Coordinates of C-alpha atoms in Angstrom, one line a residue:
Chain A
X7 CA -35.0 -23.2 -6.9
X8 CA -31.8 -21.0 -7.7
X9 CA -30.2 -19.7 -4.6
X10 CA -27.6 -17.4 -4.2
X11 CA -25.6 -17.3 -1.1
X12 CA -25.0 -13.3 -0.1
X13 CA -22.4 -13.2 2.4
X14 CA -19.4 -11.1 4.2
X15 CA -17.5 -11.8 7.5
X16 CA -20.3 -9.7 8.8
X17 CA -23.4 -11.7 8.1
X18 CA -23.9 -14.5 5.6
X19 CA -28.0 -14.8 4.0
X20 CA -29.4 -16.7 1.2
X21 CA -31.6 -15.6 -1.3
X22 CA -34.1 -17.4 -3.5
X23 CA -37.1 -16.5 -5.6
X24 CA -40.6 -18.1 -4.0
X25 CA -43.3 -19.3 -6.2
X26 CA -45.3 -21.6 -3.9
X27 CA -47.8 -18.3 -3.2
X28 CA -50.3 -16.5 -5.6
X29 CA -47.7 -14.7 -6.6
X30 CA -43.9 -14.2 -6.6
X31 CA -41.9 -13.2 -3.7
X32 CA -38.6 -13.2 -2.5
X33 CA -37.2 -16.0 0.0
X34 CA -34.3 -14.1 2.4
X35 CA -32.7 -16.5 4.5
X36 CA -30.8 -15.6 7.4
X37 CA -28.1 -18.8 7.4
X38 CA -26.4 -17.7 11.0
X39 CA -29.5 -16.9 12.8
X40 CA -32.5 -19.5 10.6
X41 CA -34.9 -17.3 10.6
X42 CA -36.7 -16.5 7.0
X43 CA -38.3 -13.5 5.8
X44 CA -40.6 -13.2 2.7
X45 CA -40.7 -9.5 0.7
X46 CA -42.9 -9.2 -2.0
X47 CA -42.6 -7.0 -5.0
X48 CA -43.9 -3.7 -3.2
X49 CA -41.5 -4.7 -0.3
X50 CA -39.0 -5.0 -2.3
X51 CA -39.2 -1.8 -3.9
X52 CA -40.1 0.5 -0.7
X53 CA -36.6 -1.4 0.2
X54 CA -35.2 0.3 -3.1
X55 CA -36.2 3.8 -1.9
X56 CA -35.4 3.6 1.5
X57 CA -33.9 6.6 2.4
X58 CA -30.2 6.0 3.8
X59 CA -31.3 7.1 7.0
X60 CA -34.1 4.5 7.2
X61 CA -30.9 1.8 5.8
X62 CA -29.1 3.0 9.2
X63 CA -31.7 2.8 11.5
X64 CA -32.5 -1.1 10.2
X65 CA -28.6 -1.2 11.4
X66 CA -28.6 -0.6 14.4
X67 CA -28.3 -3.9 16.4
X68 CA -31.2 -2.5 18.6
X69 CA -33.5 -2.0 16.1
X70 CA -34.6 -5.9 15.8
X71 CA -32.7 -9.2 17.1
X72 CA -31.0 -7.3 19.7
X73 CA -33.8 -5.0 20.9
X74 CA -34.6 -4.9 24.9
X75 CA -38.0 -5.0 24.0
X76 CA -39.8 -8.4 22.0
X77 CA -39.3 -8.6 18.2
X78 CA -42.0 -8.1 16.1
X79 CA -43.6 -11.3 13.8
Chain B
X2 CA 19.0 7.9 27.6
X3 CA 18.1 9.9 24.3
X4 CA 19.3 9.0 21.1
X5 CA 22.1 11.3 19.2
X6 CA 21.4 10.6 15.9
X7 CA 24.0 12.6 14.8
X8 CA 26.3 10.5 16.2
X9 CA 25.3 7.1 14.4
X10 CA 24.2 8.7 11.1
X11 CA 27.3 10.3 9.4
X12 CA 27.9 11.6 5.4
X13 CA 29.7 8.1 4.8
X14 CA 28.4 5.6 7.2
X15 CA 26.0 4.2 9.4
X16 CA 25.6 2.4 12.9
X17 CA 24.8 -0.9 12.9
X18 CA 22.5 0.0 16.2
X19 CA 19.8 1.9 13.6
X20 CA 19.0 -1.9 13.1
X21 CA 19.0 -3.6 16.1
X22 CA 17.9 -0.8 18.6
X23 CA 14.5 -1.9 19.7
X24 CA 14.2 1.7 21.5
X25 CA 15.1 3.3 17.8
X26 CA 12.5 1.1 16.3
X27 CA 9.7 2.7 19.1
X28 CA 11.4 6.1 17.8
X29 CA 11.1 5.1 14.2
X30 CA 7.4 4.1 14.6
X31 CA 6.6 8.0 16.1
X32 CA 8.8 10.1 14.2
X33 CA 8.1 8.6 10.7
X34 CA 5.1 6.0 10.8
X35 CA 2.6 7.8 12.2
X36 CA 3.8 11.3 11.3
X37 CA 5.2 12.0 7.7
X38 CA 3.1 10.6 5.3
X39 CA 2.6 6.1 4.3
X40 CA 1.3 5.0 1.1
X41 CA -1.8 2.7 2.2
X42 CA -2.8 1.2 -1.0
X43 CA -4.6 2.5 -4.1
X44 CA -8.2 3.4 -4.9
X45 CA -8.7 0.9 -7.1
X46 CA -8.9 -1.1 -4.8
X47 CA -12.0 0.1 -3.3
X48 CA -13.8 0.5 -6.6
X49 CA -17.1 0.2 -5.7
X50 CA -19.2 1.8 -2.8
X51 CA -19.2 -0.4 0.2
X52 CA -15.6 -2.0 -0.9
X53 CA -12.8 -2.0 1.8
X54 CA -9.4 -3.8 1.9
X55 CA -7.5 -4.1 5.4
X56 CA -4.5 -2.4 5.4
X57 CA -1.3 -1.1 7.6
X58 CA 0.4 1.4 8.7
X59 CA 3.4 -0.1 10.7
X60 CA 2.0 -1.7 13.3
X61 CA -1.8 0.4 13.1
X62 CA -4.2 -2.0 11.4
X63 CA -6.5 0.4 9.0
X64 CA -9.6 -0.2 6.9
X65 CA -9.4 1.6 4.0
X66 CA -13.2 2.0 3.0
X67 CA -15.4 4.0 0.0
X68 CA -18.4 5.0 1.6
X69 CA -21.6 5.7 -0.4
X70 CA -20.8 8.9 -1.7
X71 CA -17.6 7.7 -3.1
X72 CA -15.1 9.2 -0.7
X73 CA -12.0 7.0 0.5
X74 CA -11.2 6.5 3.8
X75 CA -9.4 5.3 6.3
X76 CA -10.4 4.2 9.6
X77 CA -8.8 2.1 12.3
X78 CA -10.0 -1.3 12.8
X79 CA -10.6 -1.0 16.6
X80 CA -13.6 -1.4 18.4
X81 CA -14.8 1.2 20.4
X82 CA -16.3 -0.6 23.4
X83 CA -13.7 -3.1 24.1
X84 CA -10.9 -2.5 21.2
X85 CA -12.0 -5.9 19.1
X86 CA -11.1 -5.9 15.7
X87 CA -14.2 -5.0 13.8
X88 CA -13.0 -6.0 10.3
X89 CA -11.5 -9.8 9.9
X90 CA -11.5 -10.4 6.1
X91 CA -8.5 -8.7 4.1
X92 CA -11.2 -7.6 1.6
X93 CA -14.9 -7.2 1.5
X94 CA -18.0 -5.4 0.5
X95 CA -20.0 -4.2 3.6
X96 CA -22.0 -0.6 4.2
X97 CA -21.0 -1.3 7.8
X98 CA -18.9 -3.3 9.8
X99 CA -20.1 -5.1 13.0
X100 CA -17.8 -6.3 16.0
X101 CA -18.1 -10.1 16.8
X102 CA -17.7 -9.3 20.5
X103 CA -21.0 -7.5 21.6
X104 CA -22.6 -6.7 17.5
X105 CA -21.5 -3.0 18.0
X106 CA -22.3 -1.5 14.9
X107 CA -20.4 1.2 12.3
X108 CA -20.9 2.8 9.4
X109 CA -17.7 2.4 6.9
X110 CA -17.1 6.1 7.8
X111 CA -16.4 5.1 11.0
X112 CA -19.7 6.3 12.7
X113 CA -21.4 4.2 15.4
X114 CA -25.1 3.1 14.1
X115 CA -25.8 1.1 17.2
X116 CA -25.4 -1.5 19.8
X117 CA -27.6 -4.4 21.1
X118 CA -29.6 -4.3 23.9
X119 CA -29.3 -0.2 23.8
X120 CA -31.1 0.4 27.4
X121 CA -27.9 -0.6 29.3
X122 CA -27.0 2.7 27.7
X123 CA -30.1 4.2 28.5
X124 CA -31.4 3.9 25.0
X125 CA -30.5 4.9 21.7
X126 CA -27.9 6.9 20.2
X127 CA -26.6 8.1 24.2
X128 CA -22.7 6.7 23.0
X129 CA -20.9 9.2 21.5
X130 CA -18.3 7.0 20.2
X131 CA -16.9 5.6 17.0
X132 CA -14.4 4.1 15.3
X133 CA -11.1 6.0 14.9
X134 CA -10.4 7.9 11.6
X135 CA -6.4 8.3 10.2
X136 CA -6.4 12.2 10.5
X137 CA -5.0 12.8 6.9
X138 CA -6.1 11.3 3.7
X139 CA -4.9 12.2 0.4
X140 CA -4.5 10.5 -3.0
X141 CA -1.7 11.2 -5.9
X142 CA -2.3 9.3 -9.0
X143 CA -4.5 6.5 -7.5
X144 CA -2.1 5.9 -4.5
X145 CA -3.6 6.4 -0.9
X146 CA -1.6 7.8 1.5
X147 CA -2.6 8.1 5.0
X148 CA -0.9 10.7 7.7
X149 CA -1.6 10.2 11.5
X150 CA -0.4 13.9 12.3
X151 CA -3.6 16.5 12.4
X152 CA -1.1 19.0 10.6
X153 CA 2.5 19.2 8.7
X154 CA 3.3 19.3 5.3
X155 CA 0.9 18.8 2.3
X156 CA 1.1 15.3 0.6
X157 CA 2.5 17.2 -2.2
X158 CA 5.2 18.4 -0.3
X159 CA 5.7 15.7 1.0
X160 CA 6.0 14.0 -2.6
X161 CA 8.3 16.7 -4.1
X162 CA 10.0 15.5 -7.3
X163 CA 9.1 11.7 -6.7
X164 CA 5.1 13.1 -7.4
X165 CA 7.1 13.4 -11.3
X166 CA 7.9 9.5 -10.6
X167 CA 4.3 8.6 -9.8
X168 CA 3.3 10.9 -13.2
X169 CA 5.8 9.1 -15.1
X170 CA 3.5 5.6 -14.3
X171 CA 0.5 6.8 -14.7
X172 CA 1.2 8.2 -18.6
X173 CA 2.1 4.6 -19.9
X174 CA -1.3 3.8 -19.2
X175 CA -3.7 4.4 -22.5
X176 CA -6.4 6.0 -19.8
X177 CA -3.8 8.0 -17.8
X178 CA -4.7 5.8 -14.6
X179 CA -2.5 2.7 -13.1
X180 CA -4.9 0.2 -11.1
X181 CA -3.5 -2.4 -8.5
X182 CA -6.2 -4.7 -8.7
X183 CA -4.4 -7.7 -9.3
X184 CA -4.2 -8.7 -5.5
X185 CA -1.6 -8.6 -3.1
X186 CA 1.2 -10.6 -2.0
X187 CA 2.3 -10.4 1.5
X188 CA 6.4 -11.4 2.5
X189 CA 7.6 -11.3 5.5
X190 CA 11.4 -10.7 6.2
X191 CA 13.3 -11.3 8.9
X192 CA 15.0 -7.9 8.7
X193 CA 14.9 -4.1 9.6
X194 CA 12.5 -2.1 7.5
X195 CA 15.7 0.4 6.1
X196 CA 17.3 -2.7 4.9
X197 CA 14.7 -3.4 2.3
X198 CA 14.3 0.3 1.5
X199 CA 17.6 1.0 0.7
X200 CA 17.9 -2.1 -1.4
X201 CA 15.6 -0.8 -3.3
X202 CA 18.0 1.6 -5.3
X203 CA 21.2 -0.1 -4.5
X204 CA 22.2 -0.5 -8.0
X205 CA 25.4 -1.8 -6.7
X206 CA 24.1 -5.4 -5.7
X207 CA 22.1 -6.9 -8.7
X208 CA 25.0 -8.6 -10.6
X209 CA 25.9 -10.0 -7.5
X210 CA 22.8 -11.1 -5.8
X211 CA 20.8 -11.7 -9.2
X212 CA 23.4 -13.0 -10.9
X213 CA 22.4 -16.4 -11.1
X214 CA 18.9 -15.3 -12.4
X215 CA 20.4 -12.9 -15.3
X216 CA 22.7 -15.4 -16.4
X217 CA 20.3 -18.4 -17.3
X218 CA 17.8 -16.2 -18.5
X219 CA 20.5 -14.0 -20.5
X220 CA 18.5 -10.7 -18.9
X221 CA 20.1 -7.2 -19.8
X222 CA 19.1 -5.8 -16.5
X223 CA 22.7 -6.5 -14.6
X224 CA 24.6 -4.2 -17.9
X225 CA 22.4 -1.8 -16.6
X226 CA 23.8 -1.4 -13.0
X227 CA 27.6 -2.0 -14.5
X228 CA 30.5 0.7 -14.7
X229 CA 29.8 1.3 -18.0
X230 CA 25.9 2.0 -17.6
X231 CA 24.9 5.8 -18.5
X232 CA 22.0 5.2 -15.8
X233 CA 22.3 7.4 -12.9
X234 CA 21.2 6.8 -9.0
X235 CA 19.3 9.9 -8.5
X236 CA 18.6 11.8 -4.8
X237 CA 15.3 13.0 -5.3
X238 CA 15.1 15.0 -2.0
X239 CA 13.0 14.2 0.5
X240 CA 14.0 10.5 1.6
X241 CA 13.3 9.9 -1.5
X242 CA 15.3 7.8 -4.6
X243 CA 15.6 6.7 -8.0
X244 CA 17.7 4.3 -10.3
X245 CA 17.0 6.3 -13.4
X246 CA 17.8 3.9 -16.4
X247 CA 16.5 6.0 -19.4
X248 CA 19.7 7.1 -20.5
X249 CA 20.1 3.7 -21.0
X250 CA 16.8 2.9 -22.4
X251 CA 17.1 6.4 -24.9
X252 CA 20.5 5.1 -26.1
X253 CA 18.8 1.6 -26.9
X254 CA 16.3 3.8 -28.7
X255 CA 13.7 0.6 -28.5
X256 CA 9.9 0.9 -27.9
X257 CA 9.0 -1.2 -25.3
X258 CA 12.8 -2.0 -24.5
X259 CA 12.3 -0.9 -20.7
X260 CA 9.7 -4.1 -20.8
X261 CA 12.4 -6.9 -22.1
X262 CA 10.0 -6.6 -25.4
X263 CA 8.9 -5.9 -28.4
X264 CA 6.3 -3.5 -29.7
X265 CA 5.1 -6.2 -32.1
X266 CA 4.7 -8.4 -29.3
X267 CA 2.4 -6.0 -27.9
X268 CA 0.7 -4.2 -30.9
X269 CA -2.6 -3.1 -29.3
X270 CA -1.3 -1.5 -26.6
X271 CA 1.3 0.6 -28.6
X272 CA -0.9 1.2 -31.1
X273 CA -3.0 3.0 -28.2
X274 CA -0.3 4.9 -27.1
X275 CA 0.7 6.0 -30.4
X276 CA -2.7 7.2 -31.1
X277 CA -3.0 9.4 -27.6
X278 CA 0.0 10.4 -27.7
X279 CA 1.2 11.2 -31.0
X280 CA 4.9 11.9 -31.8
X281 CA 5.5 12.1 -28.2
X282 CA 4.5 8.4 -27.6
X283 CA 8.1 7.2 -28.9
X284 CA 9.4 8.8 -25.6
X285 CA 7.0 7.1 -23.5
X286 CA 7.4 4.0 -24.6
X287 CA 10.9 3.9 -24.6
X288 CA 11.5 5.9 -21.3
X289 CA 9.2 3.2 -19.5
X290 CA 8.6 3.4 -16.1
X291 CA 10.3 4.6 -12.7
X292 CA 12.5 2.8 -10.5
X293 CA 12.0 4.9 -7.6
X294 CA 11.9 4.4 -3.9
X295 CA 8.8 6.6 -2.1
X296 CA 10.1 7.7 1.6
X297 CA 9.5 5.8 3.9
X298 CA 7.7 2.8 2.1
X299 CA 6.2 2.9 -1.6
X300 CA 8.5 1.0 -4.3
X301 CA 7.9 1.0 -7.6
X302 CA 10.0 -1.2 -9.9
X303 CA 9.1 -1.0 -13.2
X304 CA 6.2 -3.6 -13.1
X305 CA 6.0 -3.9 -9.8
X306 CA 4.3 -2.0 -6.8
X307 CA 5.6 -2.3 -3.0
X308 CA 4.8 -1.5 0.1
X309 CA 7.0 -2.0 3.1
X310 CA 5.5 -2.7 6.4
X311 CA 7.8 -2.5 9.8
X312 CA 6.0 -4.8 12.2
X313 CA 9.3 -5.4 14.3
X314 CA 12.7 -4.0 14.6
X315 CA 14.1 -7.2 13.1
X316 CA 10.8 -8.0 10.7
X317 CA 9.1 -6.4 7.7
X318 CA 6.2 -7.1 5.5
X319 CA 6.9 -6.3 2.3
X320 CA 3.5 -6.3 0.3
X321 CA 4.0 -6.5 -3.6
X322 CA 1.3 -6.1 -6.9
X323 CA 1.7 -6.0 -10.0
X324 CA 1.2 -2.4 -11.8
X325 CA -2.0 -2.7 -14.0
X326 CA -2.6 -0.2 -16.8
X327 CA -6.2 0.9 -16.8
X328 CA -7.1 0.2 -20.8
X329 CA -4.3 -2.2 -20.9
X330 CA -5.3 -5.9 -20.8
X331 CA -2.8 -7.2 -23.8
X332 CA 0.2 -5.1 -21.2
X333 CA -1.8 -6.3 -18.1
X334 CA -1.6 -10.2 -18.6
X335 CA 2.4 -9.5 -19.3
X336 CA 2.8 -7.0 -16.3
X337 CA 1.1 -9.9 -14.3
X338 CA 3.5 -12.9 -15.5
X339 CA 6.5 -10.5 -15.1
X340 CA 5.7 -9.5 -11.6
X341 CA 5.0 -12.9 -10.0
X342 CA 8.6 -14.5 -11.8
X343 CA 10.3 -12.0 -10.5
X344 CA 8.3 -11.1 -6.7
X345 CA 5.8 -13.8 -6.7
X346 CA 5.9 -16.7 -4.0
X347 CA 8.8 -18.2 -6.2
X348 CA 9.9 -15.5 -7.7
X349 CA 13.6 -15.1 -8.6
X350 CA 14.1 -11.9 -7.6
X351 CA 12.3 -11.3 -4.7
X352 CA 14.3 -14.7 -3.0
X353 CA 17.9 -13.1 -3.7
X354 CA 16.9 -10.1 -1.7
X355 CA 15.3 -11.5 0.6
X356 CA 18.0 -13.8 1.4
X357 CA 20.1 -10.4 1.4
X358 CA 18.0 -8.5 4.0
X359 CA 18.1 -11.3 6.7
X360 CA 21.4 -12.5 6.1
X361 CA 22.1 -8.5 6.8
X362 CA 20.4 -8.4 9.9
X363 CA 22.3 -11.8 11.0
X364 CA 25.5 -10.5 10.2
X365 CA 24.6 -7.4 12.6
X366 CA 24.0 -9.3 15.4
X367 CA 28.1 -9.4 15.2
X368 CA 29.1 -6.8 17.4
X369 CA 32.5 -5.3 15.1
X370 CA 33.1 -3.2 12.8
X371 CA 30.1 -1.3 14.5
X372 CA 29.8 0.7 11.5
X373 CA 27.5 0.3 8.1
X374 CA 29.4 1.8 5.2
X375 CA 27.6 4.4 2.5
X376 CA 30.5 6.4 0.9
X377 CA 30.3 4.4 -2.7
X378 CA 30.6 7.3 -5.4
X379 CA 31.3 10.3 -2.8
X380 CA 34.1 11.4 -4.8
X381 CA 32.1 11.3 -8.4
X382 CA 28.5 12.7 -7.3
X383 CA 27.5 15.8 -9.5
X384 CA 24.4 18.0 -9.5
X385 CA 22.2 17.3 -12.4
X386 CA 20.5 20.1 -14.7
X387 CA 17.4 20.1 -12.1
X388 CA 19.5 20.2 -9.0
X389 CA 19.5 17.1 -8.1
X390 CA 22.6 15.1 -6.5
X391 CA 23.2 11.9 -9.2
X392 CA 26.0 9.0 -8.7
X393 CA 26.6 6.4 -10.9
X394 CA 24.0 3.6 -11.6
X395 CA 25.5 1.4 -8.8
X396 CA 26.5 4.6 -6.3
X397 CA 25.0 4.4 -3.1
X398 CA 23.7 8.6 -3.7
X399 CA 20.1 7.2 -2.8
X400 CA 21.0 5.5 0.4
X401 CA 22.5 8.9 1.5
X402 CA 19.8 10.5 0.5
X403 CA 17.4 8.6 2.8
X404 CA 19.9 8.8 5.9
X405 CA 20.1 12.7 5.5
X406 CA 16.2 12.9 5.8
X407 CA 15.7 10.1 8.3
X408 CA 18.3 12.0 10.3
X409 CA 16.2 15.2 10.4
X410 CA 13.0 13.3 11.0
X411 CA 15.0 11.7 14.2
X412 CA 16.0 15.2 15.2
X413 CA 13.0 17.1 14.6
X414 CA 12.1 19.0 17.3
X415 CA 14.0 16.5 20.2
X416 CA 15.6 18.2 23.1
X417 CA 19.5 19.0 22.3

């Protein structure tokens, strides 16, 4: 499995392409925090249009591991 | 008590205090670092959206950033919850940059996307709070210069007839554009930050200092700084200096003799210039490029790039590159080799000065003759057909060019 290791002073994630499913999917490894997340091709390209604002709003630390209320999956 | 300025700055001389006064230093950093206008660094830099490089501005440690719509800019690298640094790395790639103290959030233009745990705020976007901006941004040729006043002169103003020097650069490249992408080199100097700038066009010290280098490698650069040179110091206005050696360079009447080459040595690149250029490429080629001092801290010798950083009244950062010319790479690897000989970690040149600088601030600590002398070619300084003041190649015109300026920076303005 190729891997390539994505990663600034800010946050540090590897990325690999999964073909243990029906299909193929992208493996996105957070390698501070452990946690994994798949995307599949449709993910992947609503990720591609996102608008900017959208980008922003998945920034802010709130939004997900940081959020005051339970994060979601 | 206040400073007179006019007191230790004088036509011929110097006080020795200008380098030693911690309370001058303080002044210095007000009146001239975070007022007139500092080259930063260059866009090429930041190539790409998302790309930022850490910079400085005396002691102000700056993020110069291109945000997704392509626009440079420069913010400070200050947190604005607690005042953390929010950028580590010297150089990077990020669409944001997030504080390792509580995961504050910013865009690379400096606005505040978010913070964890938002209801200790009382939810989302209640802050109204982001990361400082540099007030004034404005490029010439490629080069970044940063202003922390709100209003004064225009960069161009500011620039006067060094812009011409910056010009002069950017035409040797086949594409019109220089690039410093080669990486930076960071030295750090014992010494005041006016020492290394006025070495910069003393034309008198090279055989002295470098002689040792010119003599093994049989260089032609010390004939250029001797009595009999036809070079000229130049006072460009402004703080602002050059050692112009073309009359030198014309009289060789060599292509490529500015470089210590040959045009068949580097036959792509002249053929390049020879074909954008036409008849006028013969000029170019054997004018070469500036020697020319930037007020208060952009150097550019020949094939090199500077940038002078005052971080104490006694130490300086003097950040170096090698010039790159976009559409250049045959020039480009020689640039490269040149630069790093002669300003690298061993370079030969770069060690002679340096040795100079902090055996100049030693010597200061001595408290008599109190007095820096500056008078070398008073008597035989002319006015050149563009109104400029010239001396000789090795007359100290540009050293009293930059006192005269610094003076009125000093004075500007302070109560009489």
């Amino acid at each position: 499995m190729d891997q390539w290791i994505i990663a600034s002073e800010f946050a540090e994630v590897a990325v690999s392409l999964d073909t243990d499913a029906n299909g193929p999917r992208l493996r996105v490894e957070d390698l501070r925090g452990g946690r994994v997340r798949y995307l599949d091709a449709l993910e992947l390209e609503s990720v591609v249009w996102l608008s900017d604002e959208r980008v922003r709003e998945l920034l802010d630390p709130s939004a997900g591991r940081w959020s005051d209320r339970p994060a979601d999956g | 008590m206040t400073v007179q300025y006019s007191e230790l700055i004088q036509p011929e001389r110097v006080h020795g205090s200008l380098y030693t006064d911690p309370s001058i230093f303080a002044e210095e950093l007000e009146r001239i670092w975070y007022r007139t206008w500092v080259c930063v660094g260059h866009v090429s830099e930041v190539a790409r959206p998302g790309d930022y490089v850490r910079k400085n501005v005396a002691a102000q440690d700056v993020i110069m950033t291109r945000s997704a719509d392509g626009e440079v800019g420069l913010l400070l690298n200050r947190c604005a919850h607690r005042g953390n640094l929010v950028c580590e790395d010297r150089r990077g790639n990020s669409s944001s940059f997030r504080c390792p103290y509580h995961g504050w959030t910013y865009r690379n233009t400096g606005e505040l996307l978010g913070y964890p745990y938002n209801q200790g705020y009382g939810g989302k976007n209640k802050l109204e709070l982001g990361l400082g901006r540099v007030p004034r941004v404005d490029i010439y040729q490629g080069f970044v210069f940063a202003s922390f006043a709100a209003e004064g002169p225009t960069l161009k103003e500011h620039l006067g007839a060094a812009a011409g020097e910056l010009d002069r650069l950017a035409r040797l490249s086949p594409e019109g554009e220089v690039e410093l992408t080669a990486g930076w080199l960071r030295h750090r100097a014992k010494a005041n930050w006016k020492l290394l700038v006025e070495n910069e066009t003393d034309g008198y010290h090279p055989q002295f200092v470098h002689g040792s280098v010119f003599s093994v490698t049989g260089s032609p650069i010390g004939a250029l700084y001797s009595d009999k040179s036809t070079a000229v110091t130049r006072d460009l206005g402004g703080g602002h200096s050059e050692n112009d050696l073309r009359p030198e360079f014309r009289r060789a009447a060599r292509p490529m003799g500015w470089f210590g080459t040959s045009e068949a040595r580097v036959p792509d690149y002249v053929a390049k210039m020879r074909a954008l250029h036409g008849e006028q490429a013969e000029e170019i080629l054997i004018e070469g490029a500036p020697h020319v001092m930037v007020f208060p801290n952009l150097f550019i010798a020949e094939i090199s790039v500077f940038t002078i950083q005052p971080t104490a009244v006694d130490e300086t950062v003097q950040n170096v590159t090698a010039v790159q010319l976009k559409g250049a790479p045959e020039m480009n690897r020689r640039l490269l080799s040149q630069c790093v000989g002669s300003v690298g970690p061993a370079g030969m040149l770069l060690a002679d000065d340096s040795e100079m600088y902090e055996r100049n601030q030693r010597g200061m600590a001595a408290r008599r003759p109190e007095w820096l002398d500056i008078r070398r070619g008073v008597g035989r300084e002319r006015i050149d057909e563009n109104g400029f003041r010239i001396g000789a190649a090795n007359d100290e015109t540009g050293m009293r060019g930059f006192w005269a300026h610094y003076r009125g920076l000093m004075e500007e303005g302070a109560a009489q």
